[in-house]
mmCIF file with all atom_site columns, C-alpha atoms in Angstrom:
data_model
loop_
_atom_site.group_PDB
_atom_site.id
_atom_site.type_symbol
_atom_site.label_atom_id
_atom_site.label_alt_id
_atom_site.label_comp_id
_atom_site.label_asym_id
_atom_site.label_entity_id
_atom_site.label_seq_id
_atom_site.pdbx_PDB_ins_code
_atom_site.Cartn_x
_atom_site.Cartn_y
_atom_site.Cartn_z
_atom_site.occupancy
_atom_site.B_iso_or_equiv
_atom_site.pdbx_formal_charge
_atom_site.auth_seq_id
_atom_site.auth_comp_id
_atom_site.auth_asym_id
_atom_site.auth_atom_id
_atom_site.pdbx_PDB_model_num
ATOM 1   C CA . ALA A 1 1   ? -13.318 -12.075 5.817   1.00 0.00 ? 1   ALA A CA 1
ATOM 2   C CA . GLN A 1 2   ? -12.272 -8.632  4.859   1.00 0.00 ? 2   GLN A CA 1
ATOM 3   C CA . LYS A 1 3   ? -9.713  -7.029  7.139   1.00 0.00 ? 3   LYS A CA 1
ATOM 4   C CA . ILE A 1 4   ? -10.410 -3.512  6.027   1.00 0.00 ? 4   ILE A CA 1
ATOM 5   C CA . THR A 1 5   ? -13.714 -2.175  4.814   1.00 0.00 ? 5   THR A CA 1
ATOM 6   C CA . GLN A 1 6   ? -14.132 1.062   2.753   1.00 0.00 ? 6   GLN A CA 1
ATOM 7   C CA . THR A 1 7   ? -17.951 1.392   1.899   1.00 0.00 ? 7   THR A CA 1
ATOM 8   C CA . GLN A 1 8   ? -17.621 4.564   -0.376  1.00 0.00 ? 8   GLN A CA 1
ATOM 9   C CA . PRO A 1 9   ? -16.602 3.741   -3.769  1.00 0.00 ? 9   PRO A CA 1
ATOM 10  C CA . GLY A 1 10  ? -16.746 7.538   -4.655  1.00 0.00 ? 10  GLY A CA 1
ATOM 11  C CA . MET A 1 11  ? -17.310 10.877  -3.310  1.00 0.00 ? 11  MET A CA 1
ATOM 12  C CA . PHE A 1 12  ? -17.485 14.287  -4.500  1.00 0.00 ? 12  PHE A CA 1
ATOM 13  C CA . VAL A 1 13  ? -16.533 17.411  -2.356  1.00 0.00 ? 13  VAL A CA 1
ATOM 14  C CA . GLN A 1 14  ? -16.487 21.156  -2.876  1.00 0.00 ? 14  GLN A CA 1
ATOM 15  C CA . GLU A 1 15  ? -13.289 22.789  -2.864  1.00 0.00 ? 15  GLU A CA 1
ATOM 16  C CA . LYS A 1 16  ? -12.357 24.286  0.643   1.00 0.00 ? 16  LYS A CA 1
ATOM 17  C CA . GLU A 1 17  ? -14.956 21.867  2.177   1.00 0.00 ? 17  GLU A CA 1
ATOM 18  C CA . ALA A 1 18  ? -14.008 18.875  4.660   1.00 0.00 ? 18  ALA A CA 1
ATOM 19  C CA . VAL A 1 19  ? -14.459 15.394  3.626   1.00 0.00 ? 19  VAL A CA 1
ATOM 20  C CA . THR A 1 20  ? -14.727 12.193  5.749   1.00 0.00 ? 20  THR A CA 1
ATOM 21  C CA . LEU A 1 21  ? -13.653 8.894   4.209   1.00 0.00 ? 21  LEU A CA 1
ATOM 22  C CA . ASP A 1 22  ? -14.688 5.690   6.105   1.00 0.00 ? 22  ASP A CA 1
ATOM 23  C CA . CYS A 1 23  ? -12.771 2.828   7.213   1.00 0.00 ? 23  CYS A CA 1
ATOM 24  C CA . THR A 1 24  ? -13.454 -0.028  9.438   1.00 0.00 ? 24  THR A CA 1
ATOM 25  C CA . TYR A 1 25  ? -11.109 -2.698  10.174  1.00 0.00 ? 25  TYR A CA 1
ATOM 26  C CA . ASP A 1 26  ? -11.195 -6.303  11.660  1.00 0.00 ? 26  ASP A CA 1
ATOM 27  C CA . THR A 1 27  ? -8.443  -7.799  13.769  1.00 0.00 ? 27  THR A CA 1
ATOM 28  C CA . SER A 1 28  ? -8.109  -9.860  16.916  1.00 0.00 ? 28  SER A CA 1
ATOM 29  C CA . ASP A 1 29  ? -4.390  -8.580  17.520  1.00 0.00 ? 29  ASP A CA 1
ATOM 30  C CA . GLN A 1 30  ? -4.031  -5.904  20.285  1.00 0.00 ? 30  GLN A CA 1
ATOM 31  C CA . SER A 1 31  ? -1.150  -4.186  18.644  1.00 0.00 ? 31  SER A CA 1
ATOM 32  C CA . TYR A 1 32  ? -1.679  -2.959  14.935  1.00 0.00 ? 32  TYR A CA 1
ATOM 33  C CA . GLY A 1 33  ? -1.177  0.116   12.757  1.00 0.00 ? 33  GLY A CA 1
ATOM 34  C CA . LEU A 1 34  ? -3.613  1.849   10.576  1.00 0.00 ? 34  LEU A CA 1
ATOM 35  C CA . PHE A 1 35  ? -2.522  3.779   7.564   1.00 0.00 ? 35  PHE A CA 1
ATOM 36  C CA . TRP A 1 36  ? -3.947  6.060   4.867   1.00 0.00 ? 36  TRP A CA 1
ATOM 37  C CA . TYR A 1 37  ? -2.800  6.379   1.470   1.00 0.00 ? 37  TYR A CA 1
ATOM 38  C CA . LYS A 1 38  ? -3.446  8.525   -1.552  1.00 0.00 ? 38  LYS A CA 1
ATOM 39  C CA . GLN A 1 39  ? -2.994  7.136   -5.039  1.00 0.00 ? 39  GLN A CA 1
ATOM 40  C CA . PRO A 1 40  ? -3.372  9.900   -7.869  1.00 0.00 ? 40  PRO A CA 1
ATOM 41  C CA . SER A 1 41  ? -3.838  8.883   -11.494 1.00 0.00 ? 41  SER A CA 1
ATOM 42  C CA . SER A 1 42  ? -0.170  8.593   -11.914 1.00 0.00 ? 42  SER A CA 1
ATOM 43  C CA . GLY A 1 43  ? -0.284  5.321   -9.768  1.00 0.00 ? 43  GLY A CA 1
ATOM 44  C CA . GLU A 1 44  ? 2.155   6.235   -6.888  1.00 0.00 ? 44  GLU A CA 1
ATOM 45  C CA . MET A 1 45  ? 0.715   5.414   -3.414  1.00 0.00 ? 45  MET A CA 1
ATOM 46  C CA . ILE A 1 46  ? 1.436   8.471   -1.165  1.00 0.00 ? 46  ILE A CA 1
ATOM 47  C CA . PHE A 1 47  ? 1.608   7.967   2.523   1.00 0.00 ? 47  PHE A CA 1
ATOM 48  C CA . LEU A 1 48  ? -0.700  10.440  4.297   1.00 0.00 ? 48  LEU A CA 1
ATOM 49  C CA . ILE A 1 49  ? -1.024  9.385   8.033   1.00 0.00 ? 49  ILE A CA 1
ATOM 50  C CA . TYR A 1 50  ? -0.570  6.684   10.629  1.00 0.00 ? 50  TYR A CA 1
ATOM 51  C CA . GLN A 1 51  ? -2.254  5.534   13.685  1.00 0.00 ? 51  GLN A CA 1
ATOM 52  C CA . GLY A 1 52  ? -1.046  2.876   16.228  1.00 0.00 ? 52  GLY A CA 1
ATOM 53  C CA . SER A 1 53  ? -3.456  0.764   18.225  1.00 0.00 ? 53  SER A CA 1
ATOM 54  C CA . TYR A 1 54  ? -2.105  2.071   21.308  1.00 0.00 ? 54  TYR A CA 1
ATOM 55  C CA . ASP A 1 55  ? -1.861  5.778   20.428  1.00 0.00 ? 55  ASP A CA 1
ATOM 56  C CA . GLU A 1 56  ? -4.172  7.605   22.612  1.00 0.00 ? 56  GLU A CA 1
ATOM 57  C CA . GLN A 1 57  ? -4.292  10.970  20.538  1.00 0.00 ? 57  GLN A CA 1
ATOM 58  C CA . ASN A 1 58  ? -5.835  10.966  17.166  1.00 0.00 ? 58  ASN A CA 1
ATOM 59  C CA . ALA A 1 59  ? -3.170  11.260  14.475  1.00 0.00 ? 59  ALA A CA 1
ATOM 60  C CA . THR A 1 60  ? -2.953  14.547  12.460  1.00 0.00 ? 60  THR A CA 1
ATOM 61  C CA . GLU A 1 61  ? -0.667  15.581  9.631   1.00 0.00 ? 61  GLU A CA 1
ATOM 62  C CA . GLY A 1 62  ? -1.394  18.932  8.227   1.00 0.00 ? 62  GLY A CA 1
ATOM 63  C CA . ARG A 1 63  ? -4.871  19.114  6.680   1.00 0.00 ? 63  ARG A CA 1
ATOM 64  C CA . TYR A 1 64  ? -5.246  15.161  7.352   1.00 0.00 ? 64  TYR A CA 1
ATOM 65  C CA . SER A 1 65  ? -6.558  13.817  10.652  1.00 0.00 ? 65  SER A CA 1
ATOM 66  C CA . LEU A 1 66  ? -7.519  10.475  11.709  1.00 0.00 ? 66  LEU A CA 1
ATOM 67  C CA . ASN A 1 67  ? -10.625 9.719   13.740  1.00 0.00 ? 67  ASN A CA 1
ATOM 68  C CA . PHE A 1 68  ? -9.848  6.635   15.442  1.00 0.00 ? 68  PHE A CA 1
ATOM 69  C CA . GLN A 1 69  ? -12.575 4.868   17.408  1.00 0.00 ? 69  GLN A CA 1
ATOM 70  C CA . LYS A 1 70  ? -10.807 1.820   18.713  1.00 0.00 ? 70  LYS A CA 1
ATOM 71  C CA . ALA A 1 71  ? -14.044 0.253   20.134  1.00 0.00 ? 71  ALA A CA 1
ATOM 72  C CA . ARG A 1 72  ? -15.892 0.651   16.996  1.00 0.00 ? 72  ARG A CA 1
ATOM 73  C CA . LYS A 1 73  ? -12.811 -0.669  15.041  1.00 0.00 ? 73  LYS A CA 1
ATOM 74  C CA . SER A 1 74  ? -13.052 2.516   13.009  1.00 0.00 ? 74  SER A CA 1
ATOM 75  C CA . ALA A 1 75  ? -10.244 4.705   11.472  1.00 0.00 ? 75  ALA A CA 1
ATOM 76  C CA . ASN A 1 76  ? -11.868 7.437   9.244   1.00 0.00 ? 76  ASN A CA 1
ATOM 77  C CA . LEU A 1 77  ? -9.821  10.084  7.464   1.00 0.00 ? 77  LEU A CA 1
ATOM 78  C CA . VAL A 1 78  ? -10.798 13.577  7.504   1.00 0.00 ? 78  VAL A CA 1
ATOM 79  C CA . ILE A 1 79  ? -9.343  16.013  4.829   1.00 0.00 ? 79  ILE A CA 1
ATOM 80  C CA . SER A 1 80  ? -9.921  19.720  5.890   1.00 0.00 ? 80  SER A CA 1
ATOM 81  C CA . ALA A 1 81  ? -10.046 22.381  3.364   1.00 0.00 ? 81  ALA A CA 1
ATOM 82  C CA . SER A 1 82  ? -10.077 20.158  0.238   1.00 0.00 ? 82  SER A CA 1
ATOM 83  C CA . GLN A 1 83  ? -7.928  21.367  -2.759  1.00 0.00 ? 83  GLN A CA 1
ATOM 84  C CA . LEU A 1 84  ? -8.351  20.422  -6.256  1.00 0.00 ? 84  LEU A CA 1
ATOM 85  C CA . GLY A 1 85  ? -5.047  18.300  -5.995  1.00 0.00 ? 85  GLY A CA 1
ATOM 86  C CA . ASP A 1 86  ? -6.758  16.071  -3.509  1.00 0.00 ? 86  ASP A CA 1
ATOM 87  C CA . SER A 1 87  ? -8.682  14.396  -6.119  1.00 0.00 ? 87  SER A CA 1
ATOM 88  C CA . ALA A 1 88  ? -7.421  10.932  -5.858  1.00 0.00 ? 88  ALA A CA 1
ATOM 89  C CA . MET A 1 89  ? -8.014  7.382   -4.864  1.00 0.00 ? 89  MET A CA 1
ATOM 90  C CA . TYR A 1 90  ? -7.712  7.021   -0.984  1.00 0.00 ? 90  TYR A CA 1
ATOM 91  C CA . PHE A 1 91  ? -6.725  3.693   0.570   1.00 0.00 ? 91  PHE A CA 1
ATOM 92  C CA . CYS A 1 92  ? -6.973  2.632   4.235   1.00 0.00 ? 92  CYS A CA 1
ATOM 93  C CA . ALA A 1 93  ? -4.577  -0.099  5.244   1.00 0.00 ? 93  ALA A CA 1
ATOM 94  C CA . MET A 1 94  ? -3.646  -2.181  8.247   1.00 0.00 ? 94  MET A CA 1
ATOM 95  C CA . ARG A 1 95  ? -0.736  -3.820  9.591   1.00 0.00 ? 95  ARG A CA 1
ATOM 96  C CA . GLU A 1 96  ? -1.356  -6.458  12.291  1.00 0.00 ? 96  GLU A CA 1
ATOM 97  C CA . GLY A 1 97  ? 0.901   -7.871  15.204  1.00 0.00 ? 97  GLY A CA 1
ATOM 98  C CA . ARG A 1 98  ? 3.954   -7.149  16.792  1.00 0.00 ? 98  ARG A CA 1
ATOM 99  C CA . SER A 1 99  ? 5.849   -8.926  14.078  1.00 0.00 ? 99  SER A CA 1
ATOM 100 C CA . ASN A 1 100 ? 8.482   -7.092  11.876  1.00 0.00 ? 100 ASN A CA 1
ATOM 101 C CA . ASP A 1 101 ? 6.913   -8.457  8.843   1.00 0.00 ? 101 ASP A CA 1
ATOM 102 C CA . TYR A 1 102 ? 5.656   -5.339  6.725   1.00 0.00 ? 102 TYR A CA 1
ATOM 103 C CA . LYS A 1 103 ? 2.483   -6.965  5.102   1.00 0.00 ? 103 LYS A CA 1
ATOM 104 C CA . LEU A 1 104 ? -0.333  -4.410  4.688   1.00 0.00 ? 104 LEU A CA 1
ATOM 105 C CA . SER A 1 105 ? -4.030  -5.286  4.036   1.00 0.00 ? 105 SER A CA 1
ATOM 106 C CA . PHE A 1 106 ? -5.640  -2.616  2.023   1.00 0.00 ? 106 PHE A CA 1
ATOM 107 C CA . GLY A 1 107 ? -9.230  -1.544  1.584   1.00 0.00 ? 107 GLY A CA 1
ATOM 108 C CA . ALA A 1 108 ? -11.029 -1.373  -1.882  1.00 0.00 ? 108 ALA A CA 1
ATOM 109 C CA . GLY A 1 109 ? -10.432 2.353   -1.797  1.00 0.00 ? 109 GLY A CA 1
ATOM 110 C CA . THR A 1 110 ? -12.435 5.670   -2.102  1.00 0.00 ? 110 THR A CA 1
ATOM 111 C CA . THR A 1 111 ? -12.188 7.722   -5.036  1.00 0.00 ? 111 THR A CA 1
ATOM 112 C CA . VAL A 1 112 ? -12.391 11.408  -4.149  1.00 0.00 ? 112 VAL A CA 1
ATOM 113 C CA . THR A 1 113 ? -13.355 14.209  -6.729  1.00 0.00 ? 113 THR A CA 1
ATOM 114 C CA . VAL A 1 114 ? -12.791 17.794  -5.583  1.00 0.00 ? 114 VAL A CA 1
ATOM 115 C CA . ARG A 1 115 ? -15.077 20.234  -7.435  1.00 0.00 ? 115 ARG A CA 1
ATOM 116 C CA . ALA A 1 116 ? -14.076 23.813  -8.000  1.00 0.00 ? 116 ALA A CA 1
ATOM 117 C CA . LYS B 2 1   ? 16.809  11.807  -1.198  1.00 0.00 ? 1   LYS B CA 1
ATOM 118 C CA . ALA B 2 2   ? 15.702  9.667   -4.098  1.00 0.00 ? 2   ALA B CA 1
ATOM 119 C CA . GLY B 2 3   ? 12.411  7.694   -3.552  1.00 0.00 ? 3   GLY B CA 1
ATOM 120 C CA . VAL B 2 4   ? 11.670  4.324   -4.566  1.00 0.00 ? 4   VAL B CA 1
ATOM 121 C CA . THR B 2 5   ? 12.575  3.491   -8.312  1.00 0.00 ? 5   THR B CA 1
ATOM 122 C CA . GLN B 2 6   ? 10.569  1.010   -10.313 1.00 0.00 ? 6   GLN B CA 1
ATOM 123 C CA . THR B 2 7   ? 11.593  -0.280  -13.945 1.00 0.00 ? 7   THR B CA 1
ATOM 124 C CA . PRO B 2 8   ? 10.328  -0.662  -16.236 1.00 0.00 ? 8   PRO B CA 1
ATOM 125 C CA . ARG B 2 9   ? 7.405   1.635   -15.946 1.00 0.00 ? 9   ARG B CA 1
ATOM 126 C CA . TYR B 2 10  ? 5.267   0.050   -18.698 1.00 0.00 ? 10  TYR B CA 1
ATOM 127 C CA . LEU B 2 11  ? 5.609   -3.128  -20.314 1.00 0.00 ? 11  LEU B CA 1
ATOM 128 C CA . ILE B 2 12  ? 3.536   -5.315  -22.682 1.00 0.00 ? 12  ILE B CA 1
ATOM 129 C CA . LYS B 2 13  ? 3.972   -9.025  -22.705 1.00 0.00 ? 13  LYS B CA 1
ATOM 130 C CA . THR B 2 14  ? 2.173   -12.139 -24.512 1.00 0.00 ? 14  THR B CA 1
ATOM 131 C CA . ARG B 2 15  ? 0.652   -15.186 -22.585 1.00 0.00 ? 15  ARG B CA 1
ATOM 132 C CA . GLY B 2 16  ? 3.321   -17.604 -21.861 1.00 0.00 ? 16  GLY B CA 1
ATOM 133 C CA . GLN B 2 17  ? 6.158   -15.138 -21.623 1.00 0.00 ? 17  GLN B CA 1
ATOM 134 C CA . GLN B 2 18  ? 7.900   -14.128 -18.434 1.00 0.00 ? 18  GLN B CA 1
ATOM 135 C CA . VAL B 2 19  ? 8.668   -10.685 -16.948 1.00 0.00 ? 19  VAL B CA 1
ATOM 136 C CA . THR B 2 20  ? 11.096  -9.373  -14.509 1.00 0.00 ? 20  THR B CA 1
ATOM 137 C CA . LEU B 2 21  ? 10.503  -6.402  -12.559 1.00 0.00 ? 21  LEU B CA 1
ATOM 138 C CA . SER B 2 22  ? 13.111  -4.217  -10.676 1.00 0.00 ? 22  SER B CA 1
ATOM 139 C CA . CYS B 2 23  ? 12.817  -2.243  -7.488  1.00 0.00 ? 23  CYS B CA 1
ATOM 140 C CA . SER B 2 24  ? 15.589  0.016   -5.971  1.00 0.00 ? 24  SER B CA 1
ATOM 141 C CA . PRO B 2 25  ? 14.291  1.148   -2.603  1.00 0.00 ? 25  PRO B CA 1
ATOM 142 C CA . ILE B 2 26  ? 15.366  4.268   -0.699  1.00 0.00 ? 26  ILE B CA 1
ATOM 143 C CA . SER B 2 27  ? 18.864  4.276   0.499   1.00 0.00 ? 27  SER B CA 1
ATOM 144 C CA . GLY B 2 28  ? 19.055  2.865   4.021   1.00 0.00 ? 28  GLY B CA 1
ATOM 145 C CA . HIS B 2 29  ? 15.706  0.953   3.682   1.00 0.00 ? 29  HIS B CA 1
ATOM 146 C CA . ARG B 2 30  ? 16.345  -2.876  4.075   1.00 0.00 ? 30  ARG B CA 1
ATOM 147 C CA . SER B 2 31  ? 12.794  -4.010  3.781   1.00 0.00 ? 31  SER B CA 1
ATOM 148 C CA . VAL B 2 32  ? 11.183  -4.317  0.347   1.00 0.00 ? 32  VAL B CA 1
ATOM 149 C CA . SER B 2 33  ? 7.704   -5.385  -0.296  1.00 0.00 ? 33  SER B CA 1
ATOM 150 C CA . TRP B 2 34  ? 5.713   -6.154  -3.622  1.00 0.00 ? 34  TRP B CA 1
ATOM 151 C CA . TYR B 2 35  ? 2.030   -5.646  -4.349  1.00 0.00 ? 35  TYR B CA 1
ATOM 152 C CA . GLN B 2 36  ? -0.282  -6.367  -7.004  1.00 0.00 ? 36  GLN B CA 1
ATOM 153 C CA . GLN B 2 37  ? -3.135  -3.997  -7.828  1.00 0.00 ? 37  GLN B CA 1
ATOM 154 C CA . THR B 2 38  ? -5.990  -4.873  -10.280 1.00 0.00 ? 38  THR B CA 1
ATOM 155 C CA . PRO B 2 39  ? -9.334  -3.266  -10.715 1.00 0.00 ? 39  PRO B CA 1
ATOM 156 C CA . GLY B 2 40  ? -11.048 -6.614  -9.664  1.00 0.00 ? 40  GLY B CA 1
ATOM 157 C CA . GLN B 2 41  ? -8.877  -7.596  -6.697  1.00 0.00 ? 41  GLN B CA 1
ATOM 158 C CA . GLY B 2 42  ? -7.674  -4.149  -5.443  1.00 0.00 ? 42  GLY B CA 1
ATOM 159 C CA . LEU B 2 43  ? -4.204  -4.249  -3.876  1.00 0.00 ? 43  LEU B CA 1
ATOM 160 C CA . GLN B 2 44  ? -2.894  -7.711  -2.881  1.00 0.00 ? 44  GLN B CA 1
ATOM 161 C CA . PHE B 2 45  ? 0.489   -8.567  -0.913  1.00 0.00 ? 45  PHE B CA 1
ATOM 162 C CA . LEU B 2 46  ? 2.955   -10.445 -2.841  1.00 0.00 ? 46  LEU B CA 1
ATOM 163 C CA . PHE B 2 47  ? 5.818   -10.921 -0.782  1.00 0.00 ? 47  PHE B CA 1
ATOM 164 C CA . GLU B 2 48  ? 8.457   -9.129  1.446   1.00 0.00 ? 48  GLU B CA 1
ATOM 165 C CA . TYR B 2 49  ? 12.158  -9.367  1.740   1.00 0.00 ? 49  TYR B CA 1
ATOM 166 C CA . PHE B 2 50  ? 14.662  -8.202  4.332   1.00 0.00 ? 50  PHE B CA 1
ATOM 167 C CA . SER B 2 51  ? 18.272  -8.692  4.074   1.00 0.00 ? 51  SER B CA 1
ATOM 168 C CA . GLU B 2 52  ? 17.994  -11.011 1.101   1.00 0.00 ? 52  GLU B CA 1
ATOM 169 C CA . THR B 2 53  ? 15.476  -13.102 2.871   1.00 0.00 ? 53  THR B CA 1
ATOM 170 C CA . GLN B 2 54  ? 11.761  -13.571 1.966   1.00 0.00 ? 54  GLN B CA 1
ATOM 171 C CA . ARG B 2 55  ? 9.956   -13.067 5.357   1.00 0.00 ? 55  ARG B CA 1
ATOM 172 C CA . ASN B 2 56  ? 6.313   -13.205 4.260   1.00 0.00 ? 56  ASN B CA 1
ATOM 173 C CA . LYS B 2 57  ? 4.385   -14.244 1.224   1.00 0.00 ? 57  LYS B CA 1
ATOM 174 C CA . GLY B 2 58  ? 0.933   -13.723 -0.116  1.00 0.00 ? 58  GLY B CA 1
ATOM 175 C CA . ASN B 2 59  ? -1.353  -16.079 -1.772  1.00 0.00 ? 59  ASN B CA 1
ATOM 176 C CA . PHE B 2 60  ? -0.016  -16.253 -5.176  1.00 0.00 ? 60  PHE B CA 1
ATOM 177 C CA . PRO B 2 61  ? 1.042   -19.043 -7.279  1.00 0.00 ? 61  PRO B CA 1
ATOM 178 C CA . GLY B 2 62  ? 4.652   -20.391 -7.458  1.00 0.00 ? 62  GLY B CA 1
ATOM 179 C CA . ARG B 2 63  ? 4.726   -18.528 -10.987 1.00 0.00 ? 63  ARG B CA 1
ATOM 180 C CA . PHE B 2 64  ? 5.400   -15.417 -8.803  1.00 0.00 ? 64  PHE B CA 1
ATOM 181 C CA . SER B 2 65  ? 8.811   -15.122 -7.446  1.00 0.00 ? 65  SER B CA 1
ATOM 182 C CA . GLY B 2 66  ? 11.228  -12.523 -6.062  1.00 0.00 ? 66  GLY B CA 1
ATOM 183 C CA . ARG B 2 67  ? 14.527  -11.907 -4.597  1.00 0.00 ? 67  ARG B CA 1
ATOM 184 C CA . GLN B 2 68  ? 16.691  -9.316  -3.037  1.00 0.00 ? 68  GLN B CA 1
ATOM 185 C CA . PHE B 2 69  ? 20.193  -8.389  -3.513  1.00 0.00 ? 69  PHE B CA 1
ATOM 186 C CA . SER B 2 70  ? 22.776  -7.521  -0.957  1.00 0.00 ? 70  SER B CA 1
ATOM 187 C CA . ASN B 2 71  ? 22.366  -3.706  -1.712  1.00 0.00 ? 71  ASN B CA 1
ATOM 188 C CA . SER B 2 72  ? 18.486  -4.223  -0.881  1.00 0.00 ? 72  SER B CA 1
ATOM 189 C CA . ARG B 2 73  ? 17.431  -4.011  -4.602  1.00 0.00 ? 73  ARG B CA 1
ATOM 190 C CA . SER B 2 74  ? 14.869  -6.211  -5.392  1.00 0.00 ? 74  SER B CA 1
ATOM 191 C CA . GLU B 2 75  ? 13.249  -8.042  -8.430  1.00 0.00 ? 75  GLU B CA 1
ATOM 192 C CA . MET B 2 76  ? 10.379  -9.965  -8.939  1.00 0.00 ? 76  MET B CA 1
ATOM 193 C CA . ASN B 2 77  ? 9.603   -12.452 -11.666 1.00 0.00 ? 77  ASN B CA 1
ATOM 194 C CA . VAL B 2 78  ? 6.287   -13.725 -13.107 1.00 0.00 ? 78  VAL B CA 1
ATOM 195 C CA . SER B 2 79  ? 6.795   -16.783 -15.413 1.00 0.00 ? 79  SER B CA 1
ATOM 196 C CA . THR B 2 80  ? 4.288   -18.352 -17.867 1.00 0.00 ? 80  THR B CA 1
ATOM 197 C CA . LEU B 2 81  ? 2.257   -15.100 -18.101 1.00 0.00 ? 81  LEU B CA 1
ATOM 198 C CA . GLU B 2 82  ? -1.582  -15.300 -17.896 1.00 0.00 ? 82  GLU B CA 1
ATOM 199 C CA . LEU B 2 83  ? -4.094  -12.505 -19.061 1.00 0.00 ? 83  LEU B CA 1
ATOM 200 C CA . GLY B 2 84  ? -5.131  -12.109 -15.481 1.00 0.00 ? 84  GLY B CA 1
ATOM 201 C CA . ASP B 2 85  ? -1.314  -11.022 -14.421 1.00 0.00 ? 85  ASP B CA 1
ATOM 202 C CA . SER B 2 86  ? -2.247  -7.731  -16.267 1.00 0.00 ? 86  SER B CA 1
ATOM 203 C CA . ALA B 2 87  ? -1.764  -5.274  -13.298 1.00 0.00 ? 87  ALA B CA 1
ATOM 204 C CA . LEU B 2 88  ? 0.240   -2.617  -11.653 1.00 0.00 ? 88  LEU B CA 1
ATOM 205 C CA . TYR B 2 89  ? 3.046   -3.715  -9.529  1.00 0.00 ? 89  TYR B CA 1
ATOM 206 C CA . LEU B 2 90  ? 3.865   -1.808  -6.789  1.00 0.00 ? 90  LEU B CA 1
ATOM 207 C CA . CYS B 2 91  ? 7.172   -1.921  -4.691  1.00 0.00 ? 91  CYS B CA 1
ATOM 208 C CA . ALA B 2 92  ? 7.537   -0.402  -1.278  1.00 0.00 ? 92  ALA B CA 1
ATOM 209 C CA . SER B 2 93  ? 10.593  0.049   0.907   1.00 0.00 ? 93  SER B CA 1
ATOM 210 C CA . SER B 2 94  ? 10.684  0.549   4.641   1.00 0.00 ? 94  SER B CA 1
ATOM 211 C CA . LEU B 2 95  ? 12.965  1.486   7.319   1.00 0.00 ? 95  LEU B CA 1
ATOM 212 C CA . VAL B 2 96  ? 13.089  -1.311  9.782   1.00 0.00 ? 96  VAL B CA 1
ATOM 213 C CA . GLN B 2 97  ? 12.530  -0.157  13.288  1.00 0.00 ? 97  GLN B CA 1
ATOM 214 C CA . GLY B 2 98  ? 10.758  -1.398  16.229  1.00 0.00 ? 98  GLY B CA 1
ATOM 215 C CA . PRO B 2 99  ? 7.578   -3.360  15.485  1.00 0.00 ? 99  PRO B CA 1
ATOM 216 C CA . SER B 2 100 ? 5.059   -0.886  16.781  1.00 0.00 ? 100 SER B CA 1
ATOM 217 C CA . SER B 2 101 ? 6.995   2.080   15.529  1.00 0.00 ? 101 SER B CA 1
ATOM 218 C CA . GLY B 2 102 ? 4.985   4.632   13.392  1.00 0.00 ? 102 GLY B CA 1
ATOM 219 C CA . ALA B 2 103 ? 8.267   4.826   11.390  1.00 0.00 ? 103 ALA B CA 1
ATOM 220 C CA . ASN B 2 104 ? 7.471   1.699   9.794   1.00 0.00 ? 104 ASN B CA 1
ATOM 221 C CA . VAL B 2 105 ? 5.867   3.355   6.957   1.00 0.00 ? 105 VAL B CA 1
ATOM 222 C CA . LEU B 2 106 ? 5.880   1.702   3.477   1.00 0.00 ? 106 LEU B CA 1
ATOM 223 C CA . THR B 2 107 ? 7.122   4.229   0.711   1.00 0.00 ? 107 THR B CA 1
ATOM 224 C CA . PHE B 2 108 ? 5.868   3.117   -2.447  1.00 0.00 ? 108 PHE B CA 1
ATOM 225 C CA . GLY B 2 109 ? 7.539   3.511   -6.169  1.00 0.00 ? 109 GLY B CA 1
ATOM 226 C CA . ALA B 2 110 ? 5.315   4.449   -8.948  1.00 0.00 ? 110 ALA B CA 1
ATOM 227 C CA . GLY B 2 111 ? 4.750   1.055   -10.149 1.00 0.00 ? 111 GLY B CA 1
ATOM 228 C CA . SER B 2 112 ? 5.359   -1.022  -13.038 1.00 0.00 ? 112 SER B CA 1
ATOM 229 C CA . ARG B 2 113 ? 2.315   -1.375  -15.261 1.00 0.00 ? 113 ARG B CA 1
ATOM 230 C CA . LEU B 2 114 ? 2.180   -4.706  -16.933 1.00 0.00 ? 114 LEU B CA 1
ATOM 231 C CA . THR B 2 115 ? -0.031  -5.597  -19.800 1.00 0.00 ? 115 THR B CA 1
ATOM 232 C CA . VAL B 2 116 ? -0.478  -9.228  -20.951 1.00 0.00 ? 116 VAL B CA 1
ATOM 233 C CA . LEU B 2 117 ? -1.811  -9.745  -24.446 1.00 0.00 ? 117 LEU B CA 1
#
């Protein structure tokens, strides 16, 4: 079974508008972490935001915020005030359990294209 | 501070050959992980090293191997290359803290793009 599901293969957004990228996850662990990464065409994965399963507040980092709905196992990324440089592939990822193993399970990704 | 450095960035090999990819983590990061990214399978975990020990391994054949040196630099090797090994190989390093710490973020390198002909 897929641990991370991203149902939107591609999205278009107008510059300066907000966009929400969907992510649902599947785990039986009580302790886990959720991550969003951005991958521009250059290939490097850039960390955007992190949400721990026990965090009570939704994470925010500048123009990025994570809409964490634990009961629904959903961790959607919201990008506010989109910029042309936001055009990239976005990946949701999960790290399960309390071990120190740093294995991430990634979703298939969502391609975001920002239009001027 | 320098990021994660991967070499070579691009390489072309033929079937049956072997390849070695190198990764230098961020200074002070002791955990190094490797991922394979292909259009068909997406991002898949290969293995993770900490203090020269492999702590976790993904579901890949034994042709894929790796190691970590005492300075935390890591290499991965793929022997008897197949066409399906063509991929972007990403290395990531992490500062090891408590298991639930938000600081356990993987910082990725730019990747090594391998083409097998």
